[in-house]
Short mmCIF file of C-alpha atoms in Angstrom, two decimals:
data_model
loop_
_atom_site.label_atom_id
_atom_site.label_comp_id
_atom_site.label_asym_id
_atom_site.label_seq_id
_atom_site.Cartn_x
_atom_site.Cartn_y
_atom_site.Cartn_z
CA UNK A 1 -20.93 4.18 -9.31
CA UNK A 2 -22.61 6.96 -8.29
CA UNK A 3 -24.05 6.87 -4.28
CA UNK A 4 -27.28 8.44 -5.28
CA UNK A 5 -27.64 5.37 -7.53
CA UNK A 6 -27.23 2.91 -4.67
CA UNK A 7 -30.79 2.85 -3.28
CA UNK A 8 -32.59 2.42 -6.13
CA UNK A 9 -30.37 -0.62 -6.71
CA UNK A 10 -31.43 -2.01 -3.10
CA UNK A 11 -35.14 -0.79 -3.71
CA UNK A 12 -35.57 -2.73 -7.32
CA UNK A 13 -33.82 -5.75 -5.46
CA UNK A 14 -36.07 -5.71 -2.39
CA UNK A 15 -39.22 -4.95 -5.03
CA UNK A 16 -38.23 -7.86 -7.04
CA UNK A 17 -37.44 -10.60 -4.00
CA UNK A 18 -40.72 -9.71 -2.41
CA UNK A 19 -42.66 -9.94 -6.43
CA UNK A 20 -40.47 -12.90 -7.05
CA UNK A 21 -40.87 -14.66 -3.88
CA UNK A 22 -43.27 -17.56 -5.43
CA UNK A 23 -40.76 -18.26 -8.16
CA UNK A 24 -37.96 -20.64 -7.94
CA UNK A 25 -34.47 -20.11 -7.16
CA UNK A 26 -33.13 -20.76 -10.55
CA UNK A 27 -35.60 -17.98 -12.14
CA UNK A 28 -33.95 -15.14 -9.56
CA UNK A 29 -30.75 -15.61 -10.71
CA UNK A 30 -31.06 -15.02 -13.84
CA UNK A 31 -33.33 -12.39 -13.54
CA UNK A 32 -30.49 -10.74 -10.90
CA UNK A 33 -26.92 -12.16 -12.23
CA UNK A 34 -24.98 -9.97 -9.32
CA UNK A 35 -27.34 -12.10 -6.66
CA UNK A 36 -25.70 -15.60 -7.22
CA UNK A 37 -26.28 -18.03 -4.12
CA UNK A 38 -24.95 -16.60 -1.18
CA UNK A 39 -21.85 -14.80 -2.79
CA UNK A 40 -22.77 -11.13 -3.38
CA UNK A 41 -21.31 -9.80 -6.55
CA UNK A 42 -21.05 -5.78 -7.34
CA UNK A 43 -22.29 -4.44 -10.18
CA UNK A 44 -20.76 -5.42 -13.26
CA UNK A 45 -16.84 -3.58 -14.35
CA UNK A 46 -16.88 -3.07 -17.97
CA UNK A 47 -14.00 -2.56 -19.38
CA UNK A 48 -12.44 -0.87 -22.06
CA UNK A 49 -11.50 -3.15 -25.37
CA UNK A 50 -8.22 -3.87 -24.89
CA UNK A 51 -7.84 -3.75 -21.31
CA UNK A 52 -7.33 -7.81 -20.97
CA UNK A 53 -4.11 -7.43 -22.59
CA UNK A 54 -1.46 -8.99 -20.81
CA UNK A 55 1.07 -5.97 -19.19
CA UNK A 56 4.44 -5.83 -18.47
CA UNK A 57 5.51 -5.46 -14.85
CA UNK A 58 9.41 -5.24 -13.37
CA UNK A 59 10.21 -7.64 -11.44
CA UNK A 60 12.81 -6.99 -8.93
CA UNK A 61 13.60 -10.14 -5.72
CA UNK A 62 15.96 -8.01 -3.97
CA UNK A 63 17.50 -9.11 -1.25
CA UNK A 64 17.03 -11.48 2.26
CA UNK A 65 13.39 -12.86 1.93
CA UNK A 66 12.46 -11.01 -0.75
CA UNK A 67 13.41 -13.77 -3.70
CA UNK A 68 10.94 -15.78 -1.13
CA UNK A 69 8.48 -13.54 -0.98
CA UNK A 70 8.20 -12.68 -5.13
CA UNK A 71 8.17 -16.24 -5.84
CA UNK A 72 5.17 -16.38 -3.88
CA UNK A 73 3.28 -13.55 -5.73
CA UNK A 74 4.87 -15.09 -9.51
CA UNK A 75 3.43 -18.25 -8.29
CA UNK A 76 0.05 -17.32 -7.54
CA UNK A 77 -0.37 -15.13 -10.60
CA UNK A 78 0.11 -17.59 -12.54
CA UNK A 79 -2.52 -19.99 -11.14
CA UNK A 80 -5.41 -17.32 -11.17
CA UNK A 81 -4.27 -16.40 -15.05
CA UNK A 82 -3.67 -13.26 -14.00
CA UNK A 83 -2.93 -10.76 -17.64
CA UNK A 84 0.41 -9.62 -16.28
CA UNK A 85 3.45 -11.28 -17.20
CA UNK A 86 7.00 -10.26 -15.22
CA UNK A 87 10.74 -8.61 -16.41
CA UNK A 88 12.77 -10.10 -13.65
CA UNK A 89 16.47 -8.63 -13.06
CA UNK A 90 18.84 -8.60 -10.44
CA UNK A 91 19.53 -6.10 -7.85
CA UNK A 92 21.18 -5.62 -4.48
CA UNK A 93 21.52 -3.43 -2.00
CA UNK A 94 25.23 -3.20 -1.55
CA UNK A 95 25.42 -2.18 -5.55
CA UNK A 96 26.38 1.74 -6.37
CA UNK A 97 23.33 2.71 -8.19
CA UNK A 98 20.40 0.76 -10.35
CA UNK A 99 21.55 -0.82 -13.74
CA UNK A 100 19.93 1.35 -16.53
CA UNK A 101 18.50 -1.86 -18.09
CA UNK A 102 16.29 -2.15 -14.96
CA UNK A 103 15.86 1.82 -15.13
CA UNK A 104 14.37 1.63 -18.51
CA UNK A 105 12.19 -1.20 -18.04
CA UNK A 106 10.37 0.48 -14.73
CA UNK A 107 10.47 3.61 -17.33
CA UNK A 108 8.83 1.34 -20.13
CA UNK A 109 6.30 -0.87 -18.32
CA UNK A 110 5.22 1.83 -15.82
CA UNK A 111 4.66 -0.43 -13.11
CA UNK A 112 7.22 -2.08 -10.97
CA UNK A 113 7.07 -5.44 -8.22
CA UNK A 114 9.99 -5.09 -5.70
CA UNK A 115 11.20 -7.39 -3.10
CA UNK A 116 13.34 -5.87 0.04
CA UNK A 117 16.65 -3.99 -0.76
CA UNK A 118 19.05 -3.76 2.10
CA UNK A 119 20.92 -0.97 3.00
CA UNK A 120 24.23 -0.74 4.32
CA UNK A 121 24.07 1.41 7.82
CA UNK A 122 27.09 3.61 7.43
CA UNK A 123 29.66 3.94 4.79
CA UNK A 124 29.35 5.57 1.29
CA UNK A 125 26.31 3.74 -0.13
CA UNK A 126 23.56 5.27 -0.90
CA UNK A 127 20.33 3.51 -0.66
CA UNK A 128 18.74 2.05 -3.72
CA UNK A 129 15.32 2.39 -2.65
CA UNK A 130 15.58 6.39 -2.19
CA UNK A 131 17.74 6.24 -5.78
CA UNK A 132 14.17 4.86 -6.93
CA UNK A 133 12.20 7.05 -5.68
CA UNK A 134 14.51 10.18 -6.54
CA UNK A 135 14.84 9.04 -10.49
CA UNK A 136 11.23 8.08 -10.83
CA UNK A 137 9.40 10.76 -8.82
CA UNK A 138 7.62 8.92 -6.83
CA UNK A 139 6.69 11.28 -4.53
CA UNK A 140 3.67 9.32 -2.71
CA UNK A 141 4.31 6.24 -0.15
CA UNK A 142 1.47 4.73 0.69
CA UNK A 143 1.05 2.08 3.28
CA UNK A 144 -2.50 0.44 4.58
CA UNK A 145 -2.76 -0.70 8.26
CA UNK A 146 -5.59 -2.79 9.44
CA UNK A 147 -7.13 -5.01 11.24
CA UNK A 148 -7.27 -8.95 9.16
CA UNK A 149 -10.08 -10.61 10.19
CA UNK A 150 -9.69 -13.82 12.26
CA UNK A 151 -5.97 -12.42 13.47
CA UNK A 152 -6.25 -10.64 16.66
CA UNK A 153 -4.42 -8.07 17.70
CA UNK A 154 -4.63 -5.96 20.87
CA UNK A 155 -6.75 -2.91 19.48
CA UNK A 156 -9.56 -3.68 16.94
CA UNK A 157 -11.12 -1.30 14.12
CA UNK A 158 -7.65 -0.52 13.40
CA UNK A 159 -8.13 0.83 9.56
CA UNK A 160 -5.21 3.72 9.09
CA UNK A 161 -3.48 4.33 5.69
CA UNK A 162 -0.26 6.26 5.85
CA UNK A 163 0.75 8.47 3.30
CA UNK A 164 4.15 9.81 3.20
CA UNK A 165 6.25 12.24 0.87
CA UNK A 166 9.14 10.34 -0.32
CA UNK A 167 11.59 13.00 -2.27
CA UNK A 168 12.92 15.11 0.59
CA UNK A 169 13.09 16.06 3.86
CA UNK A 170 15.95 14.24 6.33
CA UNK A 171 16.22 11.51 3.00
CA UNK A 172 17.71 14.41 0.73
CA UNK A 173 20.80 12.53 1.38
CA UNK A 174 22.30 16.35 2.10
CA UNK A 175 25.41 15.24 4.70
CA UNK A 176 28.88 16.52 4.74
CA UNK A 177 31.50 17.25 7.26
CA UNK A 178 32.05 20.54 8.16
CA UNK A 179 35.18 19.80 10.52
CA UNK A 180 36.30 16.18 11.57
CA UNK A 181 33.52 15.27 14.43
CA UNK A 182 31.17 17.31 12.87
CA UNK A 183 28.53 16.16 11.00
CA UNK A 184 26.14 18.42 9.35
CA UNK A 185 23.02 16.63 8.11
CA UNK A 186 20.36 18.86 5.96
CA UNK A 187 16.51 18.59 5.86
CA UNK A 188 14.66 20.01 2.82
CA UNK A 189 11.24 20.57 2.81
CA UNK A 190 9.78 22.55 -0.32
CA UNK A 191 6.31 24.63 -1.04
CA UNK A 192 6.27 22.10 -4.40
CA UNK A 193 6.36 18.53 -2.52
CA UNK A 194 4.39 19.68 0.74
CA UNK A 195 1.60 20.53 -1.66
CA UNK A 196 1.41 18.18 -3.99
CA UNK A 197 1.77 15.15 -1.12
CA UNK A 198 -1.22 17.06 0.31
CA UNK A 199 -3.42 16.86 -2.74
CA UNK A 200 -2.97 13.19 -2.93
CA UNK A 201 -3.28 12.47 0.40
CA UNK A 202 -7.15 14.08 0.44
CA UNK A 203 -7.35 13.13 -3.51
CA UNK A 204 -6.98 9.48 -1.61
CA UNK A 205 -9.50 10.21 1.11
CA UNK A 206 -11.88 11.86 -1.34
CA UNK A 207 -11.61 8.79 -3.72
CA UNK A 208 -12.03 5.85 -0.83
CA UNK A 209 -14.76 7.35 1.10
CA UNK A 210 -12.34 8.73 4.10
CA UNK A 211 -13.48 10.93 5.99
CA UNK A 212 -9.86 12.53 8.18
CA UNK A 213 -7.29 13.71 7.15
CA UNK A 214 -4.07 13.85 10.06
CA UNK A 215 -1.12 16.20 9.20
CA UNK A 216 1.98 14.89 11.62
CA UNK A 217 4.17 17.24 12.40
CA UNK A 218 6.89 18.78 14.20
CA UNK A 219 6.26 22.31 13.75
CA UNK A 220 6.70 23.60 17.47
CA UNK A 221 10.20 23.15 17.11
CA UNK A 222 10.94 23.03 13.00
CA UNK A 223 8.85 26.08 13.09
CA UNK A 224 10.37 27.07 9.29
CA UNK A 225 10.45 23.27 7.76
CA UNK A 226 7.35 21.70 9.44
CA UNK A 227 5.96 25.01 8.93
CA UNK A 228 5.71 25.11 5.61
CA UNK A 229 4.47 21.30 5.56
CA UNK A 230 1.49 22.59 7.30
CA UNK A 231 0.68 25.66 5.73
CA UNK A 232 0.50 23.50 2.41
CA UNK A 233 -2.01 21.15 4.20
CA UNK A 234 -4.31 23.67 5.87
CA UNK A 235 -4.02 25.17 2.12
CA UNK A 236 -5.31 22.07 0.25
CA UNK A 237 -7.66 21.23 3.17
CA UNK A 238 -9.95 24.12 1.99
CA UNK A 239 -10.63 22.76 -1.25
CA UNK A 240 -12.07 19.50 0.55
CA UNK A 241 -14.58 20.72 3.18
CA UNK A 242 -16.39 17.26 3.31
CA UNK A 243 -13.25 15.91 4.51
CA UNK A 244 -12.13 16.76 8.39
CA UNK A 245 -8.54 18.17 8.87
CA UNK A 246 -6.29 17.89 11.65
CA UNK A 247 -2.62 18.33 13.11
CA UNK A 248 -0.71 16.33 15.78
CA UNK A 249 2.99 16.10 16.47
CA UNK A 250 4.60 13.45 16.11
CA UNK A 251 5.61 12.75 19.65
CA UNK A 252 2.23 12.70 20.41
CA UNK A 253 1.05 10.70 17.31
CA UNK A 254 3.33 7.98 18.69
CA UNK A 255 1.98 7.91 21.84
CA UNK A 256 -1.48 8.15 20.39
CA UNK A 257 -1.20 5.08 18.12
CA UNK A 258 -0.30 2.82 20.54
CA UNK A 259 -2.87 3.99 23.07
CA UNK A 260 -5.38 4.70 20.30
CA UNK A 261 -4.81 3.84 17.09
CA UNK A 262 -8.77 3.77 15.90
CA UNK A 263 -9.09 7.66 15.98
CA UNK A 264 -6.93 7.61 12.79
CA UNK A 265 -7.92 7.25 9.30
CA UNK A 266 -5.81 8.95 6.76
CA UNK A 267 -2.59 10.50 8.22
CA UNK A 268 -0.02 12.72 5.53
CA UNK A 269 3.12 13.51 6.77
CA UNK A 270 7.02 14.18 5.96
CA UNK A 271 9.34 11.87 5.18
CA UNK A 272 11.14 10.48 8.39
CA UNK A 273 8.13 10.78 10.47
CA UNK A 274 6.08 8.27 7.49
CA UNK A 275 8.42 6.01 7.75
CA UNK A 276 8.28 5.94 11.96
CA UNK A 277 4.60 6.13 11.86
CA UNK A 278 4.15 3.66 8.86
CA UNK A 279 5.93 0.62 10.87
CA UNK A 280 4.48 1.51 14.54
CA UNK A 281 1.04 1.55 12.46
CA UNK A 282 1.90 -1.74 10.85
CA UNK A 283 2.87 -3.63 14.48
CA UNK A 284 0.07 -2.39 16.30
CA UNK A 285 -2.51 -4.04 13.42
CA UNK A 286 -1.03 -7.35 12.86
CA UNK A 287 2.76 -6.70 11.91
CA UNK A 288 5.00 -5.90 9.02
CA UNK A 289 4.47 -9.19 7.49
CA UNK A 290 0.59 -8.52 6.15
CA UNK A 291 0.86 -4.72 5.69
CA UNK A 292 0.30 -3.73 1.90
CA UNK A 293 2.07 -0.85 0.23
CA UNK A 294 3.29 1.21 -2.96
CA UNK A 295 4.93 3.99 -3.53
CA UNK A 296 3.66 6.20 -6.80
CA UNK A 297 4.40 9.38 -8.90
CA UNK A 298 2.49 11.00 -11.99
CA UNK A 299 3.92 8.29 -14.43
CA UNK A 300 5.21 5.37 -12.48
CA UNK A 301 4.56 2.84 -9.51
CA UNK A 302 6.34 0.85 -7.36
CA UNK A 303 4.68 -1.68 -5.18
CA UNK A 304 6.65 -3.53 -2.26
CA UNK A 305 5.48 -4.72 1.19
CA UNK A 306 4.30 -1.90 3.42
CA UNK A 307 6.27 -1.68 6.16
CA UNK A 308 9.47 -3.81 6.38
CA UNK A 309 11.17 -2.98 9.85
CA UNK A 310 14.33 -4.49 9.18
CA UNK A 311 13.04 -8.49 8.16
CA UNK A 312 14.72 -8.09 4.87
CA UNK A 313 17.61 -9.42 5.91
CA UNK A 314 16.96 -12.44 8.54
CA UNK A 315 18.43 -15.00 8.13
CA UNK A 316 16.28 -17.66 10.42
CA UNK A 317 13.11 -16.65 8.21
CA UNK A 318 15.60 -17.38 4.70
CA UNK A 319 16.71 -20.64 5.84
CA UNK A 320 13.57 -22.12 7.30
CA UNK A 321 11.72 -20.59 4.28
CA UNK A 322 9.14 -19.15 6.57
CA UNK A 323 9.18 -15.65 5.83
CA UNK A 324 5.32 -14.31 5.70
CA UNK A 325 3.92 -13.83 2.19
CA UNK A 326 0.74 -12.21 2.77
CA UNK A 327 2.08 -8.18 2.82
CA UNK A 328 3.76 -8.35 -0.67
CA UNK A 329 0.23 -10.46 -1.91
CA UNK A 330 -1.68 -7.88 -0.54
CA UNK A 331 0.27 -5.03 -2.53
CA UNK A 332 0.17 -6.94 -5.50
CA UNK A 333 -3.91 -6.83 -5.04
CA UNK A 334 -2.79 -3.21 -5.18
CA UNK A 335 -0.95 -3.64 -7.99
CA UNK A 336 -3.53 -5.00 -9.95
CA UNK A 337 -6.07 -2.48 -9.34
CA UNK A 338 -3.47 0.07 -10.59
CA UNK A 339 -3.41 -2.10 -13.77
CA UNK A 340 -7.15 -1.96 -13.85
CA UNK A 341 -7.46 -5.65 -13.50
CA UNK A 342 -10.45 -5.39 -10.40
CA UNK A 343 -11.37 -8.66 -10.61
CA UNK A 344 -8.08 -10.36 -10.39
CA UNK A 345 -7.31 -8.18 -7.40
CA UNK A 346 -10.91 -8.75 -5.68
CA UNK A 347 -9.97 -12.74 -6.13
CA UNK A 348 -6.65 -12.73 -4.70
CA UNK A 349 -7.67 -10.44 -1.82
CA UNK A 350 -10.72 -12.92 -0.27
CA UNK A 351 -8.06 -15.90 -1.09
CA UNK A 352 -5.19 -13.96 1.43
CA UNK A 353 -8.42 -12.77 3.94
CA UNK A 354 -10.02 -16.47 3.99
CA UNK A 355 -6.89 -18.15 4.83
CA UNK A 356 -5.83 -15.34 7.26
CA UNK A 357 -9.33 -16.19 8.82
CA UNK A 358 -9.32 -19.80 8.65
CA UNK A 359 -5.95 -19.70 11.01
CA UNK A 360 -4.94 -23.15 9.61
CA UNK A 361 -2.33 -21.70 7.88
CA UNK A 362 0.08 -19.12 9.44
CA UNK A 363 3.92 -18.71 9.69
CA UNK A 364 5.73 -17.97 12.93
CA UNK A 365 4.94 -14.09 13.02
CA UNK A 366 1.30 -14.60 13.34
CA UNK A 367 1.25 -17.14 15.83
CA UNK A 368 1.91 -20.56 13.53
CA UNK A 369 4.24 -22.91 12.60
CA UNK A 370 3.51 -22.64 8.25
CA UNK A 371 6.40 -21.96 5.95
CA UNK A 372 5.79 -19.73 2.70
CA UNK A 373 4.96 -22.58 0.82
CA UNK A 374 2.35 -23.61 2.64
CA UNK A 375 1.13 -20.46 2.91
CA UNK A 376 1.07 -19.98 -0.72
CA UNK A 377 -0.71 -23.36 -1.71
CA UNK A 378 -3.36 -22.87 0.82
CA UNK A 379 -3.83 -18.88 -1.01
CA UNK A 380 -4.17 -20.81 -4.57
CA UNK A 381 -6.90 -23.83 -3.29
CA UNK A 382 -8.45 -20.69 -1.51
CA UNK A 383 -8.88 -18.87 -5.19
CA UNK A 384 -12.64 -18.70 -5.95
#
């Protein structure tokens, strides 16, 4: 909706409650069907015919709590009815490469749910989640850091979204030894991905009402790689002059999230600095456990939780079942606005937020004692 349209929606509603204030209750609401009770309800999504088809979405558990984790979202999906039905297949982190069955089905259905991969530290294996990002082009992460209401956390109005560029940079994978005991490890930054990360980042602010846009940066000593990053962001930043633009480096973003984290709002940056950033971001706001995120190209999607910080693979959290749900909910709330399904994601999003609130139920990371399960039950009675 347009904003100019927004007060003359609150001036005919204030005109009609003060016209209509002799009439009953039951007489309102139907004259007003988006002012039912004491719910507020925005003005009606039409859709397009054929949009409640059911999609396809690939399904992958991964590894550690991730089997957890997906069962949670498969379970709740199904009680809200949700038009999405799932391709599940196998895959691990310790395999070679992706099976091309589960290739062609992200390739098909466009939109992908993924638990946790691990990744071997050392040795010859590549990680599968860069092998997915590489193949598909997904060349935007995305992961949204904020404050859940009722969970407190030591800095409030904590609402950052980090957007990262997922295709180059130190994860080129460009390593070889030049003589035994040394190591020669590349970084690649291109004109091509600098830019086009750019444009989505301020696409995104422009689209959600944001009004900064943070470039971090290590430019005063990559003076060629980071460079470049920048000079494609101050570039792009002059086609959006109702958004503000800025630059830190990343040593001092660091320090300035933890001291600060508020003064944020949208932050772009390279690859191995997202990823840093991303997961400080995510503990300072309430952990890795309730952080949403996706990662997305021009043609396909990926979502996964936000920020993972190495509680794929825990083993307490897989045998006491207790591994925290909400982050990989909250993405598939993201998921389903992707699908166009705005409804579906609005109900599942107050469901996670009331229970969040309520406190009743929690699991260890967030101060309680609740397994997934529980967790998940109390999300479905919470469904409106």
């Amino acid at each position: 909706m347009a904003r100019r349209s927004l007060p003359i929606l609150k001036h005919l509603l204030q005109t009609s409650k003060t016209s209509s204030s002799s009439s009953s209750s039951s007489s309102s609401d139907l004259l007003h069907p988006f002012v039912l009770g004491n719910s507020k309800r925005s003005v009606t999504y039409m859709p397009r015919p054929g949009d409640g088809t059911p999609r396809a979405v690939t399904l992958i558990p991964g590894d550690g709590i991730g089997p957890l984790v997906t069962g949670a979202v498969e379970q709740v999906m199904e009680a809200m009815h949700a038009p999405i039905y799932f391709e599940k297949y196998e895959v691990h982190g310790d395999m070679t490469k992706v099976p091309p069955e589960v290739m062609n089905s992200i390739t098909k259905n466009k939109v992908c749910l993924k638990g946790g991969l691990a990744t071997p530290v050392g040795g010859g294996v590549s990680s599968l989640n860069v092998q997915l990002r590489k193949e598909l082009d997904l060349y935007a992460s995305l992961v949204n850091c904020f404050n859940l209401p009722g969970l407190p956390t030591r800095h409030e109005n904590v609402d950052i979204v980090v957007i990262r560029e997922n295709t180059e940079g130190e994860y080129a994978g460009l390593e070889h030894e030049v003589v035994p005991g040394v190591v020669e490890s590349l970084k690649v930054i291109t004109k091509f991905c600098s830019e086009r990360i750019a444009k989505y980042a301020f696409e995104y602010a422009y689209l959600n009402n944001r009004k900064k846009v943070t470039a971090v940066h290590k430019a005063n000593i990559m003076k060629l790689a980071d460079g470049l990053f920048l000079e494609s962001c101050r570039e792009v930043a002059t086609k959006y002059p109702g958004i503000k633009y800025n630059e830190i480096i990343v040593d001092n973003c660091c320090m300035q999230l933890v001291s600060k984290p508020e003064q944020f709002d949208v932050m772009v940056t390279p690859n191995l600095y997202g990823n840093l950033v991303a997961n400080t971001a995510a503990g300072i706001a309430g952990g890795t456990g309730v952080m949403p995120g996706g990662n997305v190209g021009a043609d396909h999607a990926i979502f996964e939780q936000g920020a993972s910080a190495g509680n794929v693979g825990n083993e307490k959290l897989m045998e006491q079942k207790t591994a925290n749900p909400v982050a990989l909910l909250l993405s598939s709330a993201m998921m389903l606005r992707h699908l166009q399904f705005p409804s579906f994601a609005d109900r599942l999003e107050t469901a996670v937020m009331h229970v969040i609130s309520e406190g009743k139920y929690r699991t260890k990371d967030l101060g309680g004692t609740s397994t997934t399960q529980e967790v998940v039950d109390a999300v479905i009675a919470s469904l409106d």
